[in-house]
Coordinates of C-alpha atoms in Angstrom, one line a residue:
Chain E
M1 CA 33.0 191.9 187.2
K2 CA 29.3 191.6 185.9
R3 CA 29.9 194.0 183.2
R4 CA 32.7 192.4 182.3
L5 CA 31.3 189.1 182.1
V6 CA 28.5 190.6 179.8
L7 CA 30.6 192.0 177.6
W8 CA 33.1 189.0 177.1
G9 CA 29.8 187.0 176.5
G10 CA 28.1 189.6 174.4
A11 CA 31.6 189.3 172.0
A12 CA 31.9 185.6 171.8
L13 CA 28.2 185.1 171.5
G14 CA 28.4 187.6 168.4
I15 CA 31.7 185.9 166.9
L16 CA 30.2 182.6 167.1
L17 CA 26.8 183.3 165.3
L18 CA 29.2 185.2 162.6
V19 CA 31.0 181.9 162.6
V20 CA 28.4 179.6 161.8
A21 CA 26.6 182.3 159.6
P22 CA 27.1 180.8 156.1
F23 CA 26.8 177.1 157.5
T24 CA 23.0 178.1 158.8
F25 CA 21.0 181.0 158.0
L26 CA 23.7 182.7 155.3
H27 CA 23.8 179.0 153.5
Q28 CA 23.4 180.4 149.8
A29 CA 26.0 182.2 148.2
Y30 CA 23.9 185.2 147.5
L31 CA 23.7 185.7 151.2
V32 CA 27.3 184.9 152.1
H33 CA 27.8 187.7 149.3
I34 CA 25.8 190.3 151.7
G35 CA 27.6 188.7 154.5
I36 CA 31.0 189.9 153.3
V37 CA 29.6 193.1 152.0
A38 CA 28.3 193.8 155.5
L39 CA 31.5 192.9 157.7
F40 CA 33.2 195.5 154.9
Y41 CA 30.7 198.4 155.8
A42 CA 30.7 197.1 159.5
I43 CA 34.5 197.3 159.6
L44 CA 34.2 201.1 158.1
A45 CA 31.3 202.1 160.5
S46 CA 32.8 201.3 163.5
S47 CA 36.3 202.5 162.8
W48 CA 34.3 206.0 161.4
S49 CA 32.8 206.1 164.7
L50 CA 35.8 205.9 166.6
L51 CA 37.3 208.5 164.5
A52 CA 34.2 210.8 164.7
G53 CA 32.2 209.3 167.9
Y54 CA 35.1 209.3 170.1
A55 CA 37.6 211.4 169.0
G56 CA 35.0 214.1 167.4
Q57 CA 36.9 214.2 164.4
F58 CA 33.7 214.5 161.2
S59 CA 36.1 213.7 158.3
F60 CA 34.6 213.0 155.5
G61 CA 37.6 211.2 154.2
H62 CA 36.8 208.1 155.5
M63 CA 36.4 206.0 152.3
A64 CA 39.6 208.0 150.4
F65 CA 41.5 206.1 152.8
M66 CA 39.5 202.8 152.3
A67 CA 39.8 203.7 148.5
I68 CA 44.1 203.9 148.9
G69 CA 44.1 200.5 150.8
A70 CA 42.0 199.2 148.0
Y71 CA 44.3 201.0 145.1
T72 CA 47.4 200.5 146.6
T73 CA 47.2 196.6 146.4
G74 CA 45.4 197.1 142.8
L75 CA 48.3 198.8 141.3
I76 CA 50.6 196.6 143.2
G77 CA 49.2 194.0 141.0
K78 CA 49.3 195.8 138.3
F79 CA 52.7 197.2 138.0
V80 CA 54.7 195.5 140.3
R81 CA 56.6 191.9 140.1
L82 CA 59.6 190.5 141.5
A83 CA 62.2 189.1 138.9
S84 CA 64.9 186.6 139.5
A85 CA 67.5 188.6 136.9
P86 CA 67.1 192.2 135.7
T87 CA 65.1 193.1 132.8
G88 CA 67.5 196.0 132.0
T89 CA 64.2 197.8 130.6
C90 CA 62.1 198.1 133.5
T91 CA 62.3 200.5 136.6
E92 CA 64.1 197.8 139.0
F93 CA 65.8 197.7 142.3
P94 CA 67.6 194.9 143.8
L95 CA 65.5 193.5 146.7
G96 CA 67.7 190.1 148.9
G97 CA 68.9 188.6 145.7
W98 CA 65.9 189.2 143.5
Y99 CA 64.7 192.3 141.8
L100 CA 61.9 194.4 142.4
V101 CA 60.7 195.6 139.0
L102 CA 58.1 198.3 138.5
Q103 CA 56.2 198.0 135.2
N104 CA 55.9 201.1 132.6
A105 CA 52.3 202.4 132.4
T106 CA 52.2 203.9 128.8
G107 CA 54.3 202.5 125.6
P108 CA 55.3 199.2 124.8
N109 CA 55.4 197.0 128.1
C110 CA 58.9 197.0 129.4
L111 CA 58.8 193.5 131.2
E112 CA 57.8 191.6 127.5
R113 CA 60.7 193.4 126.0
G114 CA 62.9 192.8 128.9
M115 CA 61.9 189.1 129.4
A116 CA 63.9 188.5 125.8
Q117 CA 66.8 189.5 127.1
M118 CA 67.1 187.9 130.3
P119 CA 68.7 184.5 131.0
P120 CA 66.9 181.5 130.6
G121 CA 64.8 180.3 133.5
S122 CA 64.5 183.1 135.1
L123 CA 61.1 184.1 137.3
I124 CA 59.0 186.6 137.0
V125 CA 56.5 186.5 139.9
Q126 CA 53.6 188.5 141.3
P127 CA 54.3 190.0 144.5
P128 CA 51.6 188.0 147.0
I129 CA 48.3 189.3 147.5
L130 CA 48.8 189.8 151.3
V131 CA 51.5 191.7 150.4
G132 CA 49.6 194.3 148.6
I133 CA 46.8 194.4 151.4
L134 CA 49.7 195.1 153.8
A135 CA 51.0 197.8 151.8
G136 CA 47.9 199.4 151.2
T137 CA 46.7 199.2 154.9
L138 CA 50.3 200.6 155.5
L139 CA 50.1 203.6 152.7
G140 CA 46.6 204.3 154.1
G141 CA 48.5 205.0 157.7
I142 CA 50.9 207.2 156.1
F143 CA 47.7 209.2 154.4
G144 CA 46.1 209.3 157.6
W145 CA 49.0 211.0 159.2
L146 CA 49.3 213.6 156.1
I147 CA 45.7 214.2 156.6
G148 CA 45.4 214.0 160.9
V149 CA 48.8 216.8 160.9
L150 CA 46.9 219.1 158.5
V151 CA 43.9 219.1 159.5
L152 CA 44.8 219.6 163.5
R153 CA 43.7 223.2 163.5
L154 CA 40.4 222.6 161.9
R155 CA 37.6 221.8 163.8
R156 CA 33.6 220.6 163.0
T157 CA 32.4 222.2 159.4
Y158 CA 36.1 223.2 158.2
L159 CA 37.2 219.7 159.0
A160 CA 34.5 218.4 157.2
L161 CA 34.7 220.7 153.9
F162 CA 38.3 219.9 153.7
T163 CA 38.3 216.2 154.1
I164 CA 35.6 216.0 151.3
G165 CA 38.0 218.2 149.1
F166 CA 40.3 215.3 149.8
S167 CA 37.9 212.3 149.0
E168 CA 37.1 214.4 145.9
I169 CA 40.7 215.0 144.5
L170 CA 41.7 211.1 144.9
R171 CA 38.4 210.6 143.0
V172 CA 39.4 213.1 140.4
A173 CA 42.7 212.1 140.1
I174 CA 42.3 208.0 139.7
N175 CA 39.6 208.9 137.2
A176 CA 41.9 210.9 135.2
E177 CA 45.1 209.3 135.2
I178 CA 43.6 206.4 133.2
D179 CA 46.9 204.7 132.0
I180 CA 47.8 204.1 135.8
T181 CA 44.8 203.7 137.3
D182 CA 42.5 202.4 134.2
G183 CA 39.8 205.3 135.7
P184 CA 36.1 205.1 135.7
N185 CA 36.5 201.5 133.9
G186 CA 37.7 200.7 137.0
L187 CA 41.0 198.6 138.0
E188 CA 40.9 194.9 137.9
L189 CA 42.5 192.8 141.3
D190 CA 43.1 189.4 141.6
P191 CA 41.2 187.1 143.5
L192 CA 42.0 186.8 147.5
F193 CA 43.2 183.0 146.9
P194 CA 44.1 183.3 142.9
N195 CA 44.9 179.6 142.8
G196 CA 42.1 178.6 145.2
L197 CA 42.4 177.2 148.4
T198 CA 42.2 173.6 150.1
L199 CA 41.2 173.5 153.9
F200 CA 40.2 170.6 156.0
G201 CA 40.4 168.3 152.9
R202 CA 37.9 170.7 151.1
Y203 CA 38.6 172.4 147.9
F204 CA 37.5 176.0 147.3
E205 CA 37.5 177.8 144.2
P206 CA 38.8 181.2 143.6
T207 CA 35.1 182.6 143.1
D208 CA 33.9 180.9 146.2
K209 CA 32.2 182.9 149.2
L210 CA 33.3 181.3 151.7
P211 CA 37.4 181.8 152.1
P212 CA 36.6 185.7 151.6
Y213 CA 33.6 185.4 154.2
F214 CA 36.4 184.3 156.9
V215 CA 39.0 186.9 155.7
M216 CA 36.5 189.4 155.7
L217 CA 35.2 187.9 159.6
G218 CA 38.8 187.8 160.5
L219 CA 40.0 191.6 159.4
F220 CA 36.3 192.2 161.7
V221 CA 37.2 191.0 164.3
V222 CA 41.1 191.9 164.7
S223 CA 40.0 195.3 164.2
M224 CA 37.4 195.3 166.3
W225 CA 39.5 193.8 169.3
L226 CA 42.2 196.8 168.2
M227 CA 39.5 199.4 168.6
S228 CA 37.9 198.3 171.5
W229 CA 41.3 197.7 173.2
L230 CA 42.5 201.1 172.4
A231 CA 38.8 203.1 173.3
S232 CA 38.9 201.2 176.5
S233 CA 42.3 202.2 177.2
R234 CA 44.2 205.8 178.1
F235 CA 44.0 206.2 174.3
G236 CA 40.2 206.3 174.4
L237 CA 39.9 208.2 177.5
F238 CA 42.4 211.1 175.8
I239 CA 40.4 211.4 172.4
R240 CA 37.4 211.5 174.4
A241 CA 38.4 214.2 176.5
I242 CA 40.0 216.2 173.1
R243 CA 36.5 215.8 171.2
E244 CA 34.9 217.4 175.0
D245 CA 37.7 220.2 175.1
Q246 CA 40.6 220.0 173.6
E247 CA 42.0 223.5 175.8
A248 CA 40.9 221.5 179.0
A249 CA 42.5 218.5 178.2
A250 CA 45.3 219.7 177.3
A251 CA 45.7 221.5 180.4
L252 CA 45.2 218.3 182.2
G253 CA 48.5 217.0 180.4
V254 CA 46.8 215.4 177.6
H255 CA 49.2 215.4 174.4
V256 CA 46.4 217.1 172.1
V257 CA 48.5 216.6 168.9
R258 CA 49.9 213.1 169.0
Y259 CA 46.3 211.7 170.0
K260 CA 44.7 213.4 167.5
V261 CA 47.0 212.4 164.8
L262 CA 47.3 208.9 165.7
V263 CA 43.3 208.0 165.6
F264 CA 43.7 209.6 161.9
V265 CA 46.3 207.0 161.7
V266 CA 44.8 203.8 163.1
T267 CA 41.1 204.6 161.6
S268 CA 43.1 204.9 158.2
M269 CA 44.8 202.3 158.5
I270 CA 41.6 199.9 159.1
A271 CA 39.6 201.5 156.7
A272 CA 42.3 200.9 154.2
A273 CA 43.0 197.3 155.2
A274 CA 39.1 196.9 154.7
G275 CA 39.2 198.7 151.2
A276 CA 41.8 196.1 149.7
V277 CA 40.2 193.1 151.1
Q278 CA 37.3 194.2 150.0
A279 CA 38.7 195.2 146.5
H280 CA 40.5 191.8 146.0
Y281 CA 36.9 189.9 147.0
I282 CA 35.0 191.8 144.2
G283 CA 37.8 192.0 141.8
V284 CA 37.3 195.2 140.6
I285 CA 37.5 199.0 142.1
T286 CA 36.1 201.8 140.5
P287 CA 36.5 205.8 141.4
N288 CA 32.3 205.6 142.2
I289 CA 33.5 204.4 145.7
L290 CA 34.6 207.6 146.3
L291 CA 31.1 209.2 145.3
I292 CA 30.1 211.2 148.4
L293 CA 26.9 209.0 148.2
Q294 CA 29.2 206.0 149.5
M295 CA 30.4 208.0 152.8
S296 CA 26.8 208.8 153.5
L297 CA 26.1 205.2 153.6
V298 CA 29.1 205.0 156.4
I299 CA 28.2 207.7 158.1
S300 CA 24.4 206.7 158.2
M301 CA 25.2 203.3 159.6
A302 CA 27.4 204.5 162.3
V303 CA 25.0 207.2 163.2
I304 CA 21.7 204.9 163.3
G305 CA 23.8 202.2 165.2
G306 CA 25.4 204.5 167.7
L307 CA 27.9 207.3 167.2
E308 CA 29.8 206.8 170.1
S309 CA 29.7 202.7 170.1
L310 CA 32.1 200.6 168.2
V311 CA 29.6 198.1 168.7
G312 CA 26.8 199.8 167.8
A313 CA 27.9 201.0 165.0
A314 CA 28.8 197.8 163.6
I315 CA 25.4 195.9 164.0
G316 CA 24.0 199.1 162.6
A317 CA 25.8 198.5 159.4
I318 CA 25.3 194.8 159.3
L319 CA 21.5 195.5 159.8
L320 CA 21.3 197.7 157.4
E321 CA 23.2 196.3 154.5
F322 CA 20.9 192.8 155.2
A323 CA 18.2 195.6 155.6
L324 CA 18.8 197.4 152.2
E325 CA 19.1 194.0 150.4
F326 CA 16.1 192.7 151.3
L327 CA 14.3 195.6 150.7
R328 CA 15.0 195.9 147.2
R329 CA 11.4 193.4 146.6
S330 CA 8.8 195.8 144.9
F331 CA 5.3 195.5 145.9
T332 CA 2.4 196.4 143.9
I333 CA -1.1 197.5 146.3
G334 CA -4.1 197.8 143.6
T335 CA -2.7 199.4 140.5
L336 CA 0.3 201.2 142.0
T337 CA 3.8 199.5 141.8
V338 CA 6.5 200.5 144.4
D339 CA 9.7 200.0 142.9
M340 CA 11.8 199.1 146.0
T341 CA 15.0 199.3 144.4
T342 CA 14.9 203.1 144.5
W343 CA 12.3 203.6 147.0
R344 CA 14.7 201.7 149.6
L345 CA 17.1 204.5 149.9
V346 CA 14.0 207.0 150.7
F347 CA 13.2 205.0 153.4
F348 CA 16.7 204.8 154.8
G349 CA 17.0 208.7 154.6
I350 CA 13.5 208.6 156.2
L351 CA 15.3 206.7 159.1
L352 CA 18.4 208.4 159.4
M353 CA 16.5 211.6 159.8
L354 CA 14.4 210.2 162.4
T355 CA 17.5 209.0 164.2
L356 CA 19.2 212.0 164.3
R357 CA 15.6 214.1 165.4
F358 CA 14.8 211.8 168.3
Q359 CA 17.6 209.0 169.1
R360 CA 20.6 210.9 168.6
N361 CA 22.7 207.7 170.2
G362 CA 21.6 205.9 167.8
L363 CA 19.3 203.1 167.8
I364 CA 21.3 200.1 168.9
H365 CA 23.9 202.2 171.4
P366 CA 21.1 202.8 173.7
L367 CA 20.2 199.0 174.3
L368 CA 23.9 198.1 174.8
E369 CA 24.1 200.9 177.4
R370 CA 21.3 199.5 179.3
I371 CA 22.6 196.4 179.7
T372 CA 26.6 197.5 180.2
R373 CA 25.8 200.6 182.9
A374 CA 22.7 199.1 184.7
E375 CA 24.7 198.1 187.5
A376 CA 26.7 201.5 187.7
L377 CA 23.2 203.2 187.5
R378 CA 21.7 200.8 190.5
E379 CA 24.6 202.1 192.8
T380 CA 24.4 205.8 191.7
V381 CA 20.3 205.9 192.5
A382 CA 21.3 203.5 196.0
K383 CA 23.8 205.7 197.3
R384 CA 21.6 209.0 196.6
Q385 CA 18.7 207.3 198.5
A386 CA 20.5 206.5 201.6
P387 CA 20.5 209.0 204.0
A388 CA 22.7 212.1 204.0
E389 CA 25.3 213.2 206.0
V390 CA 25.0 216.5 207.3
Chain I
M1 CA 60.2 217.9 198.3
A2 CA 61.8 221.0 197.0
E3 CA 60.7 224.8 197.3
I4 CA 58.2 225.4 194.8
A5 CA 59.1 228.0 193.0
L6 CA 57.2 230.3 190.1
D7 CA 59.3 233.0 188.4
V8 CA 57.6 235.4 186.3
N9 CA 59.9 237.9 184.6
Q10 CA 58.7 241.2 182.7
I11 CA 55.6 239.2 180.7
S12 CA 54.2 241.5 178.3
K13 CA 51.6 240.5 175.6
N14 CA 50.4 242.3 172.8
F15 CA 47.1 241.8 171.1
G16 CA 47.5 243.5 167.5
G17 CA 47.4 247.7 168.8
L18 CA 46.4 246.3 172.2
Q19 CA 48.6 245.7 175.1
A20 CA 46.9 243.3 177.3
L21 CA 50.1 242.9 180.0
R22 CA 53.2 245.0 180.7
D23 CA 56.0 243.8 182.1
V24 CA 54.8 241.5 184.3
T25 CA 57.1 240.5 187.0
F26 CA 56.0 238.5 190.4
Q27 CA 57.7 235.5 192.2
V28 CA 55.9 232.7 194.2
R29 CA 57.9 231.1 196.9
G30 CA 56.8 227.6 198.7
P31 CA 53.0 226.9 199.3
E32 CA 52.1 230.7 199.2
L33 CA 48.4 231.1 198.8
I34 CA 48.2 234.2 196.5
G35 CA 44.9 236.3 195.4
L36 CA 44.7 238.0 191.6
I37 CA 42.5 240.5 191.3
G38 CA 41.6 243.3 189.1
P39 CA 38.8 245.2 187.2
N40 CA 37.3 243.5 183.9
G41 CA 39.9 243.8 181.2
A42 CA 42.6 244.2 183.6
G43 CA 44.6 241.2 182.3
K44 CA 43.6 238.5 184.6
T45 CA 42.8 235.6 182.3
T46 CA 45.5 236.7 179.7
L47 CA 48.3 236.1 182.7
T48 CA 46.5 232.5 183.3
N49 CA 46.3 231.5 179.8
I50 CA 50.2 232.7 179.8
L51 CA 50.9 230.5 182.3
D52 CA 49.3 227.8 181.5
G53 CA 50.9 228.0 177.6
V54 CA 47.9 228.2 176.0
I55 CA 49.2 231.4 174.6
K56 CA 52.7 232.9 174.1
P57 CA 54.0 236.5 175.4
S58 CA 55.1 239.1 173.1
S59 CA 58.3 239.1 175.6
G60 CA 59.2 238.0 179.2
T61 CA 60.2 234.6 181.0
V62 CA 57.9 232.0 183.2
Y63 CA 60.5 229.5 185.0
L64 CA 59.0 226.7 187.4
N65 CA 61.0 225.1 189.9
G66 CA 63.9 226.4 188.0
R67 CA 62.6 225.1 184.2
R68 CA 61.7 227.5 181.7
I69 CA 57.6 227.0 180.6
D70 CA 56.5 229.7 178.8
P71 CA 57.9 228.0 175.2
L72 CA 56.1 225.0 176.3
P73 CA 53.6 223.0 175.3
P74 CA 50.0 223.4 177.5
Y75 CA 50.3 219.7 178.4
A76 CA 53.9 219.8 179.1
I77 CA 53.3 222.7 181.9
A78 CA 50.6 220.7 183.1
R79 CA 52.9 217.6 183.7
A80 CA 55.7 220.2 184.8
G81 CA 53.2 221.3 187.7
L82 CA 51.2 224.0 186.9
G83 CA 47.7 223.5 187.0
R84 CA 44.2 225.4 186.3
T85 CA 40.6 225.5 186.1
F86 CA 38.6 227.9 184.0
Q87 CA 36.3 231.0 184.1
V88 CA 33.6 229.0 182.7
T89 CA 33.6 225.3 183.8
R90 CA 34.8 222.9 181.3
A91 CA 34.2 219.4 182.7
F92 CA 34.2 216.5 180.0
R93 CA 30.4 216.8 179.6
R94 CA 30.1 213.1 177.8
M95 CA 32.4 211.3 180.1
T96 CA 31.7 210.1 184.0
V97 CA 32.8 211.6 186.8
M98 CA 35.6 208.9 187.5
E99 CA 36.6 208.9 183.8
N100 CA 37.3 213.0 184.3
L101 CA 39.3 212.4 187.3
L102 CA 41.2 209.6 185.5
V103 CA 42.0 211.9 182.5
P104 CA 44.7 214.1 184.2
A105 CA 45.8 211.0 186.5
M106 CA 46.4 209.1 182.9
A107 CA 48.3 211.7 181.4
K108 CA 50.9 212.4 184.6
H109 CA 51.4 208.9 185.4
P110 CA 51.3 206.8 182.0
T111 CA 52.6 203.5 183.8
A112 CA 50.3 203.6 186.4
R113 CA 47.9 200.8 187.1
R114 CA 44.3 201.9 186.5
S115 CA 43.0 200.4 189.7
D116 CA 45.4 202.5 191.8
L117 CA 44.4 205.5 189.8
E118 CA 40.3 204.7 190.5
R119 CA 41.1 204.3 194.2
R120 CA 42.7 207.6 194.5
A121 CA 40.4 209.1 192.0
M122 CA 37.5 207.4 194.7
E123 CA 39.6 209.5 197.6
V124 CA 39.5 212.4 195.5
L125 CA 35.4 212.0 195.3
E126 CA 34.9 211.5 199.1
F127 CA 36.8 214.7 200.1
L128 CA 35.0 216.6 197.3
T129 CA 31.4 215.2 198.4
I130 CA 30.7 213.7 194.7
D131 CA 31.5 210.2 195.2
H132 CA 28.1 209.1 195.0
L133 CA 28.2 210.5 191.3
R134 CA 31.0 208.9 190.1
Y135 CA 29.5 207.0 187.3
E136 CA 27.3 209.6 186.2
Y137 CA 27.9 211.8 183.4
A138 CA 29.6 214.8 183.7
R139 CA 26.5 216.9 182.0
A140 CA 24.3 215.5 184.5
L141 CA 26.0 217.3 187.3
S142 CA 24.7 220.6 188.7
G143 CA 26.9 224.0 187.9
G144 CA 28.5 223.7 191.2
Q145 CA 29.1 220.2 191.4
Q146 CA 31.1 220.6 187.9
K147 CA 33.5 223.3 189.8
L148 CA 33.8 220.4 192.3
L149 CA 34.8 217.9 189.6
E150 CA 37.1 220.5 188.0
L151 CA 39.0 220.8 191.2
G152 CA 39.1 216.9 191.6
R153 CA 41.1 216.8 188.3
L154 CA 43.6 219.1 189.4
L155 CA 44.2 216.9 192.5
M156 CA 44.7 213.5 190.2
L157 CA 47.3 216.1 188.5
D158 CA 48.8 216.8 191.5
P159 CA 50.2 219.7 190.4
D160 CA 53.0 222.5 192.9
I161 CA 50.5 225.1 191.3
I162 CA 47.0 225.3 191.0
I163 CA 45.2 228.9 189.4
L164 CA 41.7 229.1 190.1
D165 CA 39.8 231.0 188.2
E166 CA 36.4 232.4 189.9
P167 CA 36.0 229.2 191.7
F168 CA 33.4 230.7 193.7
A169 CA 31.2 232.0 191.1
G170 CA 27.5 231.3 190.7
V171 CA 27.8 228.8 193.6
H172 CA 25.7 227.5 196.3
P173 CA 27.0 228.4 199.4
R174 CA 26.9 224.7 200.7
L175 CA 29.4 224.2 197.7
M176 CA 31.2 227.4 198.7
E177 CA 32.3 225.7 201.5
V178 CA 33.8 222.7 200.2
I179 CA 35.2 224.9 197.9
Y180 CA 37.0 227.1 200.6
R181 CA 37.8 223.9 202.7
Y182 CA 39.8 222.2 199.3
I183 CA 41.6 225.8 198.9
T184 CA 43.2 226.0 202.7
Q185 CA 43.5 222.1 203.1
V186 CA 45.6 221.5 199.8
N187 CA 47.4 224.3 200.6
A188 CA 48.2 223.0 203.9
Q189 CA 49.6 219.8 202.2
G190 CA 52.3 222.0 200.7
K191 CA 50.8 223.2 196.9
A192 CA 50.7 227.2 196.0
F193 CA 47.5 228.5 194.7
I194 CA 46.5 231.1 192.6
I195 CA 43.1 232.5 193.3
I196 CA 41.2 235.0 190.4
S197 CA 37.9 236.0 191.9
H198 CA 35.6 239.3 192.2
D199 CA 34.1 238.1 195.1
M200 CA 36.0 240.6 197.2
E201 CA 34.8 239.2 200.3
T202 CA 36.2 235.6 199.8
I203 CA 39.5 236.6 198.5
F204 CA 40.5 238.8 201.1
T205 CA 40.0 236.7 204.1
L206 CA 41.6 233.4 202.2
S207 CA 44.7 235.1 200.6
R208 CA 47.5 235.7 202.2
R209 CA 48.9 237.8 199.8
L210 CA 47.4 239.8 196.8
L211 CA 48.4 240.8 193.3
V212 CA 46.6 243.8 191.5
L213 CA 46.2 243.9 187.5
N214 CA 44.8 247.0 186.1
F215 CA 45.5 248.0 182.4
G216 CA 47.8 245.4 182.2
E217 CA 50.2 246.4 184.7
L218 CA 51.0 244.5 188.5
I219 CA 50.1 248.2 190.7
A220 CA 50.2 246.1 193.9
D221 CA 51.7 242.9 195.4
G222 CA 51.6 242.3 198.9
D223 CA 49.8 241.5 201.9
P224 CA 46.2 242.4 201.7
E225 CA 45.8 244.7 204.3
V226 CA 48.3 246.6 203.0
V227 CA 46.7 245.9 199.3
R228 CA 43.9 247.5 200.7
R229 CA 45.1 250.9 201.3
D230 CA 46.8 251.4 198.2
P231 CA 46.3 254.6 196.6
A232 CA 46.9 252.9 193.0
V233 CA 44.4 250.3 193.9
I234 CA 41.6 252.4 195.3
Q235 CA 41.3 254.4 192.5
A236 CA 41.6 251.7 190.1
Y237 CA 39.0 250.1 191.9
L238 CA 37.2 253.0 193.0
G239 CA 38.3 255.5 190.1
S240 CA 38.7 258.7 192.5
D241 CA 41.9 259.7 194.8
S242 CA 40.0 258.9 198.0
D243 CA 42.0 258.6 201.1
E244 CA 39.4 256.0 202.3
P245 CA 40.9 252.1 202.5
W246 CA 38.7 249.9 199.9
Q247 CA 36.6 247.9 202.6
P248 CA 35.0 244.7 200.6
E249 CA 32.4 243.5 203.0
R250 CA 35.1 240.8 204.8
R251 CA 33.0 237.6 205.2
A252 CA 34.8 233.8 205.8
P253 CA 32.7 231.0 204.8
T254 CA 31.3 228.7 208.0
A255 CA 33.3 226.0 206.8

């Protein structure tokens, strides 16, 4: 009971802190921007913690699912339109009285040619941003399922290599298909609120930071709630049992295949949703997001926060994102100038190595565990010290 | 409750050129207490893995309570009513003792309330005398306590037939008594046991029927007293044509 109270109280306090942050200690636009990026990484690190820490599936393809979400919504924005009449020039499908129009990637634009032939007053609209985000999330889940099925028999190093391969293939494909993805130049996306937003009588420009902050915060809270609920349910129990020993879990009635695939689907969807929202916020997505360095960053955040803790990984990601930003400031010692824009990554790497060597459960997770398990441990000790029955 | 029935029919298993099992056939009827013995490499663990569904037989069939189980995956066989432990203890080390017990319970009863399953788990832990360790991580338990934990998980799975692979190996005498008590009491409650052990004293005392495997073949099946005098068994264990009945020292635990 007390443990429950601590957990709920901690969660409420954390959310309250994040809600008031942009009005208090993160009041500058630059700080709100770091807050959005920190929440984005928190979603990625915590969902990777569910996949790798809870389920033991050490995938290096998490950023690939994020990119699938981002590119899906970007490509929908670039190529997909809804028209009230058929264009006759594009690939199109009837959809409830309207037409779903797919524009061509090469050659003269079919839509422009088609517009001349369409009846006067015909409407051509871009699908709402939310549709793109939902489609990206869904496609992330489909790819998660596919990869989950393909890696069923792979463990540890083989799983890691497979998922690195998947991520690299995706990066190379995006780089190569310049006509579709705009390649290394990056795919431009509309802002989350292209026409701005009026809330509580106040108008926010499309470039304002507050609306995207609260969208990302909303996604963070929903995904944390979903993952915490899953982790505390039989789903969480089963994936941890699979991580420990999948043959023993199967011998005790656990449907190993179902839960291994499910955890890939769930975490991929969450990563894809985060990627889609982040891409609309930044306004451009490039294949560089798939570089192994980016995946390493997410892994480091989860490891330093606590691999087997969703909250630990999320806090780790938020703290490290802010630390990385604040460590940008270079300083001079005598005649020596330390360029922190480069050196901060070295310090970060050293922190990761020290954590792995001396504190494998991360830096945040043991603190949280001390609070949540204190009652249970007291009971164990008390029972142990009680006179033993003979 | 319907009568327990396990029918193992002409099971053979080849690993490449090696024939690990050859036409093994036996039945279990009701809450029997069966010992499965045989020299190293006789095929005991292969047979267990086939019954459990981890490996598929090259030929032959297995029926549990009238349902064919040999093509099923391990999780489905476990839910159908066949549970096992492993030769080397396989507790979920980074999960608490309570969580270890909840895994099979939730797999078997997906709609049951967690609080009801936790209550049942507490009863099991009390029976196994490790209730004070319920919130400890399994990795903190001694080897013997981990064996008890494995037995507890089986009680939560509540199978009709329980296969124990070397339950007494490397266990402190006091915990051995607990395991002995576990087998006899759970057996009295109507569960059938197949116990694999190299501890001949205990297996002869405990079981009421013995199966003997040698080079993948079932060479004896019957009352331990009769099996002990079987020339084929004497040959397998003593490696001679001795007429002397095989006499493992008999010593029942003091439980």
